[in-house]
PDB file of C-alpha atoms in Angstrom:
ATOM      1  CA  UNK A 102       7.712 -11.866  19.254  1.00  0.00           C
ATOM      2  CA  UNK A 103       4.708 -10.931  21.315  1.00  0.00           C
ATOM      3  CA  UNK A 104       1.544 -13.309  20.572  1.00  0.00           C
ATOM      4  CA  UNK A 105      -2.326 -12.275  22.008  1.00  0.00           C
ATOM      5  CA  UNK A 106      -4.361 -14.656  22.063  1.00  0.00           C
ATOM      6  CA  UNK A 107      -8.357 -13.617  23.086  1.00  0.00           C
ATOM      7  CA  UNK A 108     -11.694 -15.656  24.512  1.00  0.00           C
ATOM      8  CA  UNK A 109     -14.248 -16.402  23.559  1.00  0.00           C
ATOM      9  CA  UNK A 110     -14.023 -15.643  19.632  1.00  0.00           C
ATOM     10  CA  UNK A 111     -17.861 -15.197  19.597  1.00  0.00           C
ATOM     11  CA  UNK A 112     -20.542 -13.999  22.059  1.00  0.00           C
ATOM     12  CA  UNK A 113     -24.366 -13.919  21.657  1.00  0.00           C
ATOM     13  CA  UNK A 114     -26.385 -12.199  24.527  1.00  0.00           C
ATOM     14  CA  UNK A 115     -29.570 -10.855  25.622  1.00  0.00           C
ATOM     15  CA  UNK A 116     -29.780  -7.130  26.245  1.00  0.00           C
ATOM     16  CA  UNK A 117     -29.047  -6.013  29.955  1.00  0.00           C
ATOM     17  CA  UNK A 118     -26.607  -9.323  30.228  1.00  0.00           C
ATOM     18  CA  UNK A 119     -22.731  -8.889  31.578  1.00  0.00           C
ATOM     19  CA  UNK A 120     -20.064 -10.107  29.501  1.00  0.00           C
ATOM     20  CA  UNK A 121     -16.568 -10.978  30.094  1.00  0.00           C
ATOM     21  CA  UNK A 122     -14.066 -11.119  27.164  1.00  0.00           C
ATOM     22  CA  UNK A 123     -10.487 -12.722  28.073  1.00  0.00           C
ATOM     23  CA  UNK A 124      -6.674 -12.168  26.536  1.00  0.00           C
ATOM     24  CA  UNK A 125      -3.525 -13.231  27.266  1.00  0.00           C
ATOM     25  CA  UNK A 126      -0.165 -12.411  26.071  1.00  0.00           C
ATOM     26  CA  UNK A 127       3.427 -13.881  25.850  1.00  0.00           C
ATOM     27  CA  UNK A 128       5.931 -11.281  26.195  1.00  0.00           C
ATOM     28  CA  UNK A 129       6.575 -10.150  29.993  1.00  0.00           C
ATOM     29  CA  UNK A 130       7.864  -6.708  28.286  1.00  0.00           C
ATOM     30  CA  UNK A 131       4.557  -5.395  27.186  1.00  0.00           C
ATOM     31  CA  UNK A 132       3.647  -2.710  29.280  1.00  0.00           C
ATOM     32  CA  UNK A 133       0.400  -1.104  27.821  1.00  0.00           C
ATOM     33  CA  UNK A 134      -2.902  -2.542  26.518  1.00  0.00           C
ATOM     34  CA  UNK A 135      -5.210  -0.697  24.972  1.00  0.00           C
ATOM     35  CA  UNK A 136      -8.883  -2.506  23.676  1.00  0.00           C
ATOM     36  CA  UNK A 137     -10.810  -1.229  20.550  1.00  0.00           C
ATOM     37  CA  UNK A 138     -13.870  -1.848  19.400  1.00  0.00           C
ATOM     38  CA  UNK A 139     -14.788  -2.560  15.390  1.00  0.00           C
ATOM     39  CA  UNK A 140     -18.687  -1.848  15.225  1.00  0.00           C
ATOM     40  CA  UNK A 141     -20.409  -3.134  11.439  1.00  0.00           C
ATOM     41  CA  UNK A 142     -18.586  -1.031   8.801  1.00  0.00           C
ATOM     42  CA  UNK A 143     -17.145   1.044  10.935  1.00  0.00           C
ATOM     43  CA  UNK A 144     -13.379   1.891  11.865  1.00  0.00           C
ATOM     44  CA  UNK A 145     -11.756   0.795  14.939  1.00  0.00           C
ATOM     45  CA  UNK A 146     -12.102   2.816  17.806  1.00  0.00           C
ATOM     46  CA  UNK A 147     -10.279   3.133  21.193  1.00  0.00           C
ATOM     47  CA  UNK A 148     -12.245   2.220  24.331  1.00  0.00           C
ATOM     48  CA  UNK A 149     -10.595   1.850  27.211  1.00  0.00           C
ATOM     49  CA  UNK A 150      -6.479   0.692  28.153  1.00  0.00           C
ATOM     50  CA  UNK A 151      -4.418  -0.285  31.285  1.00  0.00           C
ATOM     51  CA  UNK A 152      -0.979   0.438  31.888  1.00  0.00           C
ATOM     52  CA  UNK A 153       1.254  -2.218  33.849  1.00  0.00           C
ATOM     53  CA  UNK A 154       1.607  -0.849  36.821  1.00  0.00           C
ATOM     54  CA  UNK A 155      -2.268  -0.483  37.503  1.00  0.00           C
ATOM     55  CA  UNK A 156      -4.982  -3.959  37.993  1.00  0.00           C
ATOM     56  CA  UNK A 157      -8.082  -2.209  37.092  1.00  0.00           C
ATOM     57  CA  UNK A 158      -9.287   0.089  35.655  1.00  0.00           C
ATOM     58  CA  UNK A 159     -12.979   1.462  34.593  1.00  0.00           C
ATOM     59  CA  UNK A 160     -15.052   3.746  32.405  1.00  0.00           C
ATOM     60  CA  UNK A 161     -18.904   3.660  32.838  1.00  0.00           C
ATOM     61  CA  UNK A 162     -19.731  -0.194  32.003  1.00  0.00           C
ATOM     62  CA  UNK A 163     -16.166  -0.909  30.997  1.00  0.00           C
ATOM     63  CA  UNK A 164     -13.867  -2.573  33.627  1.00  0.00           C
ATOM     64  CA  UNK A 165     -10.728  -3.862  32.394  1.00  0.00           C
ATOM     65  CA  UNK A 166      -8.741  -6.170  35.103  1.00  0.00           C
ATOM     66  CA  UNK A 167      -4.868  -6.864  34.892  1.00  0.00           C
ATOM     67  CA  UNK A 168      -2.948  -9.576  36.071  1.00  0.00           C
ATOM     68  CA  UNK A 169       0.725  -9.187  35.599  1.00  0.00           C
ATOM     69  CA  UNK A 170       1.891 -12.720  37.286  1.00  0.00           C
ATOM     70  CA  UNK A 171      -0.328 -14.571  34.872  1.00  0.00           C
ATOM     71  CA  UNK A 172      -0.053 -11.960  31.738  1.00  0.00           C
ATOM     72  CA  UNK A 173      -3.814 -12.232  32.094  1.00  0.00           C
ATOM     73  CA  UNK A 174      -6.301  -9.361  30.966  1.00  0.00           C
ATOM     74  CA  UNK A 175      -9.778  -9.690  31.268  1.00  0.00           C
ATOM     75  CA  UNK A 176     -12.594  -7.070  30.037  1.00  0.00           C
ATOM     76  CA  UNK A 177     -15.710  -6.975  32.117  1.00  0.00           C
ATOM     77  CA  UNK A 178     -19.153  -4.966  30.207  1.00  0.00           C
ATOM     78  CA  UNK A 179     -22.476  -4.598  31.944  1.00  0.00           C
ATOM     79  CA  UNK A 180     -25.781  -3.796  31.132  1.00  0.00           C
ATOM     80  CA  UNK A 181     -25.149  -4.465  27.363  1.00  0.00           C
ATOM     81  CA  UNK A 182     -26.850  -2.532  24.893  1.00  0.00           C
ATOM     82  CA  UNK A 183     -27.286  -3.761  20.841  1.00  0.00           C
ATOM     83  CA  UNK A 184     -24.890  -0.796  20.304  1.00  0.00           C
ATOM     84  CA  UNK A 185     -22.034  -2.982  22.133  1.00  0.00           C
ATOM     85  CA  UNK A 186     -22.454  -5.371  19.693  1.00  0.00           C
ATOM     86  CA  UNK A 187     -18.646  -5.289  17.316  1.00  0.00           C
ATOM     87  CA  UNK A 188     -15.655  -6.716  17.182  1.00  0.00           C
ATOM     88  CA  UNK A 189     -13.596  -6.210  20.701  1.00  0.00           C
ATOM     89  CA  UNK A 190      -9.779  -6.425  19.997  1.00  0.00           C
ATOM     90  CA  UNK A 191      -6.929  -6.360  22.659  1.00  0.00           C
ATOM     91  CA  UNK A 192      -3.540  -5.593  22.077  1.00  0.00           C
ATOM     92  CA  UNK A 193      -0.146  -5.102  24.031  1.00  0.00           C
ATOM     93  CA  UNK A 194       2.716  -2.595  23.720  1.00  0.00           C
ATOM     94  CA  UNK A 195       6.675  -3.157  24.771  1.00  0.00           C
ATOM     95  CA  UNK A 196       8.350  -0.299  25.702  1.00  0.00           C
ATOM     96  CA  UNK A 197      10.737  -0.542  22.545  1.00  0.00           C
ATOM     97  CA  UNK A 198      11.816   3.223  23.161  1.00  0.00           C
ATOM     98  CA  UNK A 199      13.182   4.245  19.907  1.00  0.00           C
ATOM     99  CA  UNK A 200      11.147   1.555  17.893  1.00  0.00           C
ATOM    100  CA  UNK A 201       7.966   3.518  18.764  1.00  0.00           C
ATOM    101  CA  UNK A 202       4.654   2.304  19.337  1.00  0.00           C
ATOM    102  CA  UNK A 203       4.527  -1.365  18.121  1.00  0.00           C
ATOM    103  CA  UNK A 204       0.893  -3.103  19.011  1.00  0.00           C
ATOM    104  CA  UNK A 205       0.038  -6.236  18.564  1.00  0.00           C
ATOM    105  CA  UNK A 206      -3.549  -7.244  18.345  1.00  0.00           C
ATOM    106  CA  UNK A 207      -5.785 -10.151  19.639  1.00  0.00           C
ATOM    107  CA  UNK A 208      -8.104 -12.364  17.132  1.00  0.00           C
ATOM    108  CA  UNK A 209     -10.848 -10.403  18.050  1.00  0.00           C
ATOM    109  CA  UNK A 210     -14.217 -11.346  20.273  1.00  0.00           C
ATOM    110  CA  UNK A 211     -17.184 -10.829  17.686  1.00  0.00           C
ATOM    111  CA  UNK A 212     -20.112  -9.570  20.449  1.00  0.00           C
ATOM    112  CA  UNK A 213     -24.191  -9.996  19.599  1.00  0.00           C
ATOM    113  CA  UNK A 214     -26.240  -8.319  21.868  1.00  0.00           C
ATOM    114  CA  UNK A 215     -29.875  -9.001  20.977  1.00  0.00           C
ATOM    115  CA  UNK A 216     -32.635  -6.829  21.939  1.00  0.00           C
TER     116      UNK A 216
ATOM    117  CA  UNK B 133      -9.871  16.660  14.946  1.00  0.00           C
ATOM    118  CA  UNK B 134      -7.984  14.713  12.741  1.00  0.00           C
ATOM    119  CA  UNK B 135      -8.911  11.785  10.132  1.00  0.00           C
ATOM    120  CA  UNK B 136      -6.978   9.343   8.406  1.00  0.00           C
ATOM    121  CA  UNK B 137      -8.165   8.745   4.940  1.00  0.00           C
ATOM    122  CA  UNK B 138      -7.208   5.121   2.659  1.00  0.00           C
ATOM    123  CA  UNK B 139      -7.785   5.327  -1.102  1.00  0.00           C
ATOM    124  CA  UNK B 140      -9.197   3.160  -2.637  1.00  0.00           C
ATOM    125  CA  UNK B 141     -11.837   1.983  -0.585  1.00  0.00           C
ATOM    126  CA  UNK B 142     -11.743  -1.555  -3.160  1.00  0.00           C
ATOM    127  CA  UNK B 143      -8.852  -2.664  -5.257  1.00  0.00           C
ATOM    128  CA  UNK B 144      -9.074  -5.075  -8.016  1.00  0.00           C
ATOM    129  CA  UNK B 145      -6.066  -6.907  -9.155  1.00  0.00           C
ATOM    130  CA  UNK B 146      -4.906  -9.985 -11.363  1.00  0.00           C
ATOM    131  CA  UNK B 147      -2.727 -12.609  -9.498  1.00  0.00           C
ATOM    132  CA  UNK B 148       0.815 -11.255  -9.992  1.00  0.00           C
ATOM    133  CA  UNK B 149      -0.173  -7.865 -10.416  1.00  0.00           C
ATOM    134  CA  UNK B 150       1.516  -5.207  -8.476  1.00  0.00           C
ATOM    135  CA  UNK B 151      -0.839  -3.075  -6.589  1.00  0.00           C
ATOM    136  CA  UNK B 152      -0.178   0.231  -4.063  1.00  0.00           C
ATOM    137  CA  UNK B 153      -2.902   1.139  -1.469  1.00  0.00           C
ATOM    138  CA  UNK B 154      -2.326   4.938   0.017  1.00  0.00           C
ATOM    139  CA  UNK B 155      -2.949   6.802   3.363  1.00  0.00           C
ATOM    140  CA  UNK B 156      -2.872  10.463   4.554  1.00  0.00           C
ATOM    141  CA  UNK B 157      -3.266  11.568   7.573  1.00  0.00           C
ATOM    142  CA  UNK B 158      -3.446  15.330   9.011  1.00  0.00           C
ATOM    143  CA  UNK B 159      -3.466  14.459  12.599  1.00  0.00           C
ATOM    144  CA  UNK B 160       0.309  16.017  12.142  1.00  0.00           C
ATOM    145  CA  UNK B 161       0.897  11.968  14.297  1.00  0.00           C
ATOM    146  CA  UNK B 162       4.778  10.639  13.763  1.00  0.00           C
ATOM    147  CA  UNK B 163       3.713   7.241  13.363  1.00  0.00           C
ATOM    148  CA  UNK B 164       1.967   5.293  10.970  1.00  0.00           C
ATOM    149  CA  UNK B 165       1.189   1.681   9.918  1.00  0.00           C
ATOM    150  CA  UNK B 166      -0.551  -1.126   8.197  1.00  0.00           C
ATOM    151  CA  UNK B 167      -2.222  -3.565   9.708  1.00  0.00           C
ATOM    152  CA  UNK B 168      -3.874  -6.651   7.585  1.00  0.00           C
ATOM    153  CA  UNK B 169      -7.158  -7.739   8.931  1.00  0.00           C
ATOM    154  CA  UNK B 170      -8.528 -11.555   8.063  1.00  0.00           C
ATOM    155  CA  UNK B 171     -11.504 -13.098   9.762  1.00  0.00           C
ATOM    156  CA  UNK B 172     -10.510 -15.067  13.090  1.00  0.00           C
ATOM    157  CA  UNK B 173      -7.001 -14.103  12.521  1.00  0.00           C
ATOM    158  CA  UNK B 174      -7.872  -9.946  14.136  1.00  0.00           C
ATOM    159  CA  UNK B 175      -5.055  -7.355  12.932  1.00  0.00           C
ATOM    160  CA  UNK B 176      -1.347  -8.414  12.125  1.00  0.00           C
ATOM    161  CA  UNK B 177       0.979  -5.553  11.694  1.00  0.00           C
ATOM    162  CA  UNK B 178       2.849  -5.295   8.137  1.00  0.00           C
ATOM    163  CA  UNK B 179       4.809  -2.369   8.298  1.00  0.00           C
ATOM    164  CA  UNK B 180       5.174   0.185  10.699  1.00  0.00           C
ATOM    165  CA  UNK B 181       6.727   4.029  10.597  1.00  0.00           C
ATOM    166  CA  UNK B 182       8.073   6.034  13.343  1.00  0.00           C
ATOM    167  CA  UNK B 183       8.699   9.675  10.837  1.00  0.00           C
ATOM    168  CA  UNK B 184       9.285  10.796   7.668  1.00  0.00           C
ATOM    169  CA  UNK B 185      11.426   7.865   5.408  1.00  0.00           C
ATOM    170  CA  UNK B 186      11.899   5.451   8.209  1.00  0.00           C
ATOM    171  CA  UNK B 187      10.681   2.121   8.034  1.00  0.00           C
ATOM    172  CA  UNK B 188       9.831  -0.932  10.323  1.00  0.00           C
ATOM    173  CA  UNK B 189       8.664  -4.510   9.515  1.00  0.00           C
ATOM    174  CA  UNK B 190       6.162  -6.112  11.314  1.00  0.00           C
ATOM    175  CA  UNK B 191       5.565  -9.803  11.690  1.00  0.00           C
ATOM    176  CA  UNK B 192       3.991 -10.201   7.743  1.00  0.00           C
ATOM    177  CA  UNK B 193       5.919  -8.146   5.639  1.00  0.00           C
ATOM    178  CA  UNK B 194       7.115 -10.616   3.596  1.00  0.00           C
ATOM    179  CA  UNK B 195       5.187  -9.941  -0.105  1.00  0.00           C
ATOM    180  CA  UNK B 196       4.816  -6.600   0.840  1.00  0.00           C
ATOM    181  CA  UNK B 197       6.636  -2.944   0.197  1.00  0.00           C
ATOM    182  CA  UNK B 198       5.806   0.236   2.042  1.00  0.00           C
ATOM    183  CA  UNK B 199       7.170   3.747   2.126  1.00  0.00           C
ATOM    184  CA  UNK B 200       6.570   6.754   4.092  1.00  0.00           C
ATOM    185  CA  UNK B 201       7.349   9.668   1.460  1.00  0.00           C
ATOM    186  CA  UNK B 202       6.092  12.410   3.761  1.00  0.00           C
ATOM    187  CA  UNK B 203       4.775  12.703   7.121  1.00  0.00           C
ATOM    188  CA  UNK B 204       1.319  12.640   6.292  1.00  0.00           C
ATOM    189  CA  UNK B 205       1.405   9.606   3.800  1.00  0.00           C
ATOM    190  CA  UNK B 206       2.205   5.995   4.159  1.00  0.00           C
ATOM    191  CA  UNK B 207       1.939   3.803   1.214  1.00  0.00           C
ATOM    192  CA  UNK B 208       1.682  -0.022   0.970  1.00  0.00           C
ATOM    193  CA  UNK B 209       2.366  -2.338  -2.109  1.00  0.00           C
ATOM    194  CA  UNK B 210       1.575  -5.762  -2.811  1.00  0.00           C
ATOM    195  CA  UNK B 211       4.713  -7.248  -4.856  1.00  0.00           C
ATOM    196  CA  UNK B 212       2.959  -9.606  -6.468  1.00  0.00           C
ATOM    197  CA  UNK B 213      -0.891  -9.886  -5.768  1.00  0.00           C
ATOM    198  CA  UNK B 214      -1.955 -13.582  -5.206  1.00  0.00           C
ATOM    199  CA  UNK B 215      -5.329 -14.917  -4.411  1.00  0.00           C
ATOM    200  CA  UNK B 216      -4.853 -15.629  -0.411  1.00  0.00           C
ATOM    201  CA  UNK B 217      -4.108 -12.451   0.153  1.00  0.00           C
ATOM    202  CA  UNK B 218      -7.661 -11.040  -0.499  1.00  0.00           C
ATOM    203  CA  UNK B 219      -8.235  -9.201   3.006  1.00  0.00           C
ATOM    204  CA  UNK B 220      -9.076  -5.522   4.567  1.00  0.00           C
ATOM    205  CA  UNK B 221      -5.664  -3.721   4.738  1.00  0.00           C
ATOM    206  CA  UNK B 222      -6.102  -0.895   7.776  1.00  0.00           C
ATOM    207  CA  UNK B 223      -3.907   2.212   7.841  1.00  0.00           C
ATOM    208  CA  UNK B 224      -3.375   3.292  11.338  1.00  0.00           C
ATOM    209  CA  UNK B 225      -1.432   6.771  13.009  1.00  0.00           C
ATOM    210  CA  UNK B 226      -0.424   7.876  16.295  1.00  0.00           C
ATOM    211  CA  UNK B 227       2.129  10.256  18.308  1.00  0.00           C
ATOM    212  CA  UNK B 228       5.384   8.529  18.696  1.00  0.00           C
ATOM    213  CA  UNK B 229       5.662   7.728  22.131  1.00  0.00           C
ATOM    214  CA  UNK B 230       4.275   4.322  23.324  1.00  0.00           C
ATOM    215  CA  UNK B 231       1.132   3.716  24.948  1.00  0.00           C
ATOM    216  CA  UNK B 232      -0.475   6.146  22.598  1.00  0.00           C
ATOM    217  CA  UNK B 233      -4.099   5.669  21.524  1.00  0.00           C
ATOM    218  CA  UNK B 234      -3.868   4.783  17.269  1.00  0.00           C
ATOM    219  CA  UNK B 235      -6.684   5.762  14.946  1.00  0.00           C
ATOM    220  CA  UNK B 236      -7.538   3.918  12.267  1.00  0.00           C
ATOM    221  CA  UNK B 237      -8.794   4.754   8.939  1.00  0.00           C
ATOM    222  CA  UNK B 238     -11.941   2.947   7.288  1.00  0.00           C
ATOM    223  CA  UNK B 239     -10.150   0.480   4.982  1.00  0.00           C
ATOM    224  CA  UNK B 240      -8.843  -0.715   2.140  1.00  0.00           C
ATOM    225  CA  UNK B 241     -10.513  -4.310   0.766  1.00  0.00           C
ATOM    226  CA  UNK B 242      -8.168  -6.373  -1.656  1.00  0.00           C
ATOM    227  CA  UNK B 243      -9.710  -8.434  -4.235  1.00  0.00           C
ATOM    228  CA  UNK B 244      -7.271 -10.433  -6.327  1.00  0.00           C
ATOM    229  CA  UNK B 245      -9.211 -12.165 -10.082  1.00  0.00           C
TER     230      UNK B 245
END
C-alpha cells in the first residue's frame, strides 16, 4: 500500500526564518495531498493541498511544490511566526472511487519557531 | 459549523481488558475513521467508513473492532488492551468523495495498567 515518508522529523528556527519541509510517497495512484498542521493540544487542522495535475500551489506564506516524475512534495513557509510552530503532516489520496477517501499520513515534521 | 466530538478524552484499562472509544459527528459527513497517532510514527489509519454499517480496514486493524451504528457515530474497540498500544486514537470525518478536507476531533489517549 501507499507509504509517506517526510523530512526533516524536527525543525528549530529563529522567528522571520524560511523553512522547507519534504515528503515523498510510493504509490503513482495518489492523486491528492492535503498537509495539516497539529499545534500543542490542539486538533489537526487542514492547511493547504495540491491536486496532481497542478506543481504549485500557494496561500499567504504557504507554497506547496509538486513533482509528479519523482513523487516528490515539498512545503515551502516564510516569515515564520512562534504560532507556526506544530506538528506538519502530509498525506496522499488514490482515487479508490467507491472505497472513498483513504489518506495516508507522513511521520510528521515537529516545527520550533523561537522568538 | 460542525464538530466532531471523542469520549473519553483518557481511558484506563488492564492488559487484556476490552475497551470501546466513541465518536459523533454532526457535520451530516459520510465518512469517518480512526487514525492511531504514536510519536515519530505520525497517523496510521485503523478503520475507515464510507456510510452507515459499512466498514473498511486500514493498514493496523489487526487487535482492533470498529462499527459505524449510525451516520453520526463511529466506534472503536480494543480486543484485548495490551501495554504497547498506549497511544492517542484520533476520530476523523469527511464528505465521501476523495480529495475532501477531514476534520479531526481532539482525541482519545489510551493508557493500559
Amino acid at each position: 500500500g501507499e507509504q509517506v515518508e517526510q523530512l526533516p522529523s524536527s525543525l528549530i528556527v529563529q522567528e522571520g526564518a524560511s523553512v522547507l519541509i519534504n515528503c515523498s510517497y510510493t504509490d503513482s495512484a495518489s492523486v491528492y495531498f492535503p498537509w495539516y498542521k497539529q499545534e500543542p493540544g490542539k486538533r489537526l487542522q487542514f492547511i493547504i493541498d495540491i491536486r496532481s495535475n497542478m506543481e504549485r500551489k500557494q496561500n499567504q506564506r504557504l507554497t506547496l511544490l509538486f513533482d509528479k516524475k519523482t513523487k516528490h512534495l515539498s512545503l515551502h513557509i516564510t516569515a515564520t511566526q512562534p504560532g507556526d510552530s506544530a506538528i506538519y503532516f502530509c498525506s496522499a489520496s488514490a482515487n479508490y472511487g467507491g472505497s472513498g477517501n483513504k489518506l495516508i499520513f507522513g511521520t510528521g515534521t515537529l516545527l520550533s519557531v523561537k522568538p | 459549523g460542525g464538530i466532531i466530538t471523542q469520549t473519553p478524552k483518557f481511558l484506563i484499562g488492564q492488559e487484556g481488558q476490552k475497551l470501546t472509544l466513541k465518536c459523533q459527528q454532526n457535520f451530516n459527513h459520510d465518512t469517518m475513521y480512526w487514525y492511531r497517532q504514536d510519536s515519530g510514527k505520525g497517523l496510521r489509519l485503523i478503520y475507515y467508513s464510507i456510510t452507515e454499517n459499512d466498514l473498511q480496514k486500514g493498514d493496523l486493524s489487526e487487535g482492533y473492532d470498529a462499527s459505524r451504528e449510525k451516520k453520526s457515530s463511529f466506534s472503536l474497540t480494543v480486543t484485548s488492551a495490551q501495554k504497547n498500544e498506549m497511544a492517542v486514537f484520533l476520530c476523523a470525518s469527511s464528505i465521501w468523495a476523495s480529495g475532501n478536507t477531514l476534520y479531526f476531533g481532539e482525541g482519545s489517549r489510551l493508557i493500559v495498567v
